[in-house]
Every structure is written in structure tokens, then in C-alpha cells.
């Protein structure tokens, strides 16, 4: 994309439909350290386009994490090939900033002449040629559902199940305030289309490796809470990651344990990554305390109530800076 060209923001589903109708080959990507919404949205849109007869590559910088391998169609998602793919269109899903697609994925997509950016992060700067950014949607998977319905695209089983998991994982099992009537109507429709609720929820939530509990125990040993009880945090050191032989997705969702404590308004998780960078994960229970704003101050982003940062270490420094910013946000709570 040429930076001097005007960018379309808030593209309609019909405009995205035109791009799809007018091209044959696509690479569909999502963010590094993918979650259920990232991989689910890729599979959902990818299998629908394949059912339309399109040539589709599903690429993720880090591949499919072990906890999401149960997705029907997950075998189609690969890590980036070393040479750029011969594709006309690149589609980024659930990815707040272009660099969060990862260097390898960006290289794989470098021959694409049209970029489509579909996301629900309020901080997304609309980096595509066509951008569908709906910050009112609880998950990118729900936007994909809307797109497929609006354009009357096929809904193979892989797509149906992937949409459900994408939305379920991004809404804390249809619990967060972002969950709307549309979300439940969508889930009902997917069940009418043959989705097996019991099985898919068991696959998603009752399938944890034992080491995830060991991680929980290690995290609990680092748990701290502010004097006023509003800010709780814990951390994961590299030594623990090595000792427990952890996978990157083992910590997925654990922050909800401290978010769930009575009186806690903000939860934060600090993790040492290989190479010395620090990953910060934050959750707020109060819209007056906007963790996306705090994340943005350190080059991160996300949503008002759930946001993240990747910043330079060491962990002590990153933790001190972010905790100070969070304490300030709590003190100026709107
Ligand atoms: P996490 O705490 O990793 O589950 O992330 C919470 C939300 O913030 C998710 O929607 C992420 O996509 C988003 N997010 C996490 N890290 C970053 C980052 N470094 N930049 C922008 N958005 C992020
Ligand atoms: Mn995501
Ligand atoms: Mn998402």
C-alpha cells in the first residue's frame, strides 16, 4: 500500500465482498501469540472463502498453540513460509497494529496488493486499504459472522465452530459486558446449524495440561495486592517457564483469577519473554479505568477493559512503570 494514497476507514461488508469477488488468492493472518479469537477468525473466514473456491493460505507467526489444536481445520494454519506467497490480497484479523502480525507473516504477505484489516480493537489505527474496525463487537469472530451472513457466504462446519470458539474465548464464555443480544442470537444460530455445545465447550475449557495448574501455583506465590485492594498483580519469570516447561498459551485466561477478586478493579500480569522483553497483560473491571489508555502510553493497545504491552525489561523496571501508571489511572478514575 502506498502511504500517500487515501485510506478507507469503516469499509462496508459489501466493499469487502467486492474485494473478495474480484480476487482469487488470499493470505489470512492474525496476531502473534494468537488467542481463540485470532485463530478462530482465521479458520472461520478461511474455510468460508475456500468453500467459495478461493485459494487461501492461513498464516500465523507463532502457529496454532497446543490449546487450540482442537479446532476443526487447525492443520491448515501454518507458520510463515520463508518466501513471500503469491497472493493478491492480505487479510489481517484481530490484530491491533500491523507489526503485531509478526515479521515472518508480513514478509509472507509482502506480494499482496490489497490489504484488508478486520478487527475490534479500539486502538487499531486502520492500517489496511480497507478497514472494518468495529470496537462495539466483543470479538473479531462476531464481525466475521456478520460478514458471512451479509454476503451470503458458505458456513462450513469448520467456520461454524471456529466462530463460536472465537467469540466464547473473547467474551469469557459469553459473560463480559461486551456480550450483546446479537452475540447470543449468533450462538443460537450456530447451534441451529449443528454445533455441538457440550463438546466444543469441553474442548475449549476442560482440556488444560497439568502444567497449567503448576503455573497457577507459581503465579499465586508472586501475587501482590495494593493497600486499598484495588490493584492486584503477579508475574512469571523465565526460570519458572523453563522449570515447568511452559508453552506460551499456558497463561491464557489465568489473569481472570485475580480480576475476579472482590474489590479488585485492575489486574496486571508481568511476564519475562525469551530475549528479555516483558509482556504485560491488564484487565479492568471499571470502564472509568481505561487500561487501553495505559497500554498506549507504553506502545501497547487493546480494549478499554483488556489490554497488553510488549516493552523493554528488566521486569522490575517495566513493573514499576506500569504499576505507577495504573495507580494513577485508579486515582483519577472517571
Ligand atoms: P492479552 O492480555 O494478551 O490477552 O491482551 C488483551 C488485549 O489487548 C487483546 O485484545 C490483545 O489483542 C490486546 N493486546 C495485547 N498486547 C498488545 C500490544 N502489545 N499491542 C496492542 N494490543 C495488544
Ligand atoms: Mn486476540
Ligand atoms: Mn479479539
PDB file of N, CA and C in Angstrom, residues 29 42 47 71-72 84 126 149 158 162 187 210 275 291 332:
ATOM      1  N   UNK A  29      -4.242 -13.697   8.065  1.00  0.00           N
ATOM      2  CA  UNK A  29      -3.302 -13.717   9.201  1.00  0.00           C
ATOM      3  C   UNK A  29      -3.970 -13.186  10.483  1.00  0.00           C
ATOM      4  N   UNK A  42      -9.405 -16.610  11.737  1.00  0.00           N
ATOM      5  CA  UNK A  42      -8.685 -17.043  10.529  1.00  0.00           C
ATOM      6  C   UNK A  42      -9.354 -18.274   9.921  1.00  0.00           C
ATOM      7  N   UNK A  47     -12.076 -20.919   5.781  1.00  0.00           N
ATOM      8  CA  UNK A  47     -12.847 -22.065   5.262  1.00  0.00           C
ATOM      9  C   UNK A  47     -14.069 -21.606   4.469  1.00  0.00           C
ATOM     10  N   UNK A  71      -9.390 -27.159  17.236  1.00  0.00           N
ATOM     11  CA  UNK A  71     -10.202 -26.527  16.186  1.00  0.00           C
ATOM     12  C   UNK A  71     -10.232 -27.425  14.957  1.00  0.00           C
ATOM     13  N   UNK A  72     -11.435 -27.685  14.439  1.00  0.00           N
ATOM     14  CA  UNK A  72     -11.512 -28.368  13.141  1.00  0.00           C
ATOM     15  C   UNK A  72     -10.849 -27.448  12.124  1.00  0.00           C
ATOM     16  N   UNK A  84       7.935 -15.114   0.078  1.00  0.00           N
ATOM     17  CA  UNK A  84       6.621 -14.467   0.007  1.00  0.00           C
ATOM     18  C   UNK A  84       5.628 -15.315  -0.805  1.00  0.00           C
ATOM     19  N   UNK A 126      -6.236   1.572  11.700  1.00  0.00           N
ATOM     20  CA  UNK A 126      -6.776   1.403  10.338  1.00  0.00           C
ATOM     21  C   UNK A 126      -5.648   1.336   9.315  1.00  0.00           C
ATOM     22  N   UNK A 149     -22.771 -13.692   6.912  1.00  0.00           N
ATOM     23  CA  UNK A 149     -24.235 -13.624   6.779  1.00  0.00           C
ATOM     24  C   UNK A 149     -24.636 -12.550   5.762  1.00  0.00           C
ATOM     25  N   UNK A 158     -16.246 -26.117   9.884  1.00  0.00           N
ATOM     26  CA  UNK A 158     -15.032 -25.504  10.453  1.00  0.00           C
ATOM     27  C   UNK A 158     -15.310 -24.043  10.808  1.00  0.00           C
ATOM     28  N   UNK A 162     -15.502 -22.482  14.582  1.00  0.00           N
ATOM     29  CA  UNK A 162     -14.438 -21.506  14.858  1.00  0.00           C
ATOM     30  C   UNK A 162     -15.023 -20.173  15.315  1.00  0.00           C
ATOM     31  N   UNK A 187     -24.946 -17.193  18.548  1.00  0.00           N
ATOM     32  CA  UNK A 187     -24.655 -18.511  19.132  1.00  0.00           C
ATOM     33  C   UNK A 187     -25.825 -19.455  18.891  1.00  0.00           C
ATOM     34  N   UNK A 210      -1.711 -30.389  32.787  1.00  0.00           N
ATOM     35  CA  UNK A 210      -1.476 -30.285  34.231  1.00  0.00           C
ATOM     36  C   UNK A 210      -0.529 -29.129  34.560  1.00  0.00           C
ATOM     37  N   UNK A 275      14.511 -13.475  25.283  1.00  0.00           N
ATOM     38  CA  UNK A 275      15.081 -12.315  24.610  1.00  0.00           C
ATOM     39  C   UNK A 275      15.001 -11.056  25.456  1.00  0.00           C
ATOM     40  N   UNK A 291      -7.622   0.599  30.659  1.00  0.00           N
ATOM     41  CA  UNK A 291      -6.279   0.007  30.564  1.00  0.00           C
ATOM     42  C   UNK A 291      -5.692   0.120  29.152  1.00  0.00           C
ATOM     43  N   UNK A 332      -7.429   8.668  39.298  1.00  0.00           N
ATOM     44  CA  UNK A 332      -8.170   9.673  38.524  1.00  0.00           C
ATOM     45  C   UNK A 332      -9.387   9.021  37.871  1.00  0.00           C
TER      46      UNK A 332
END
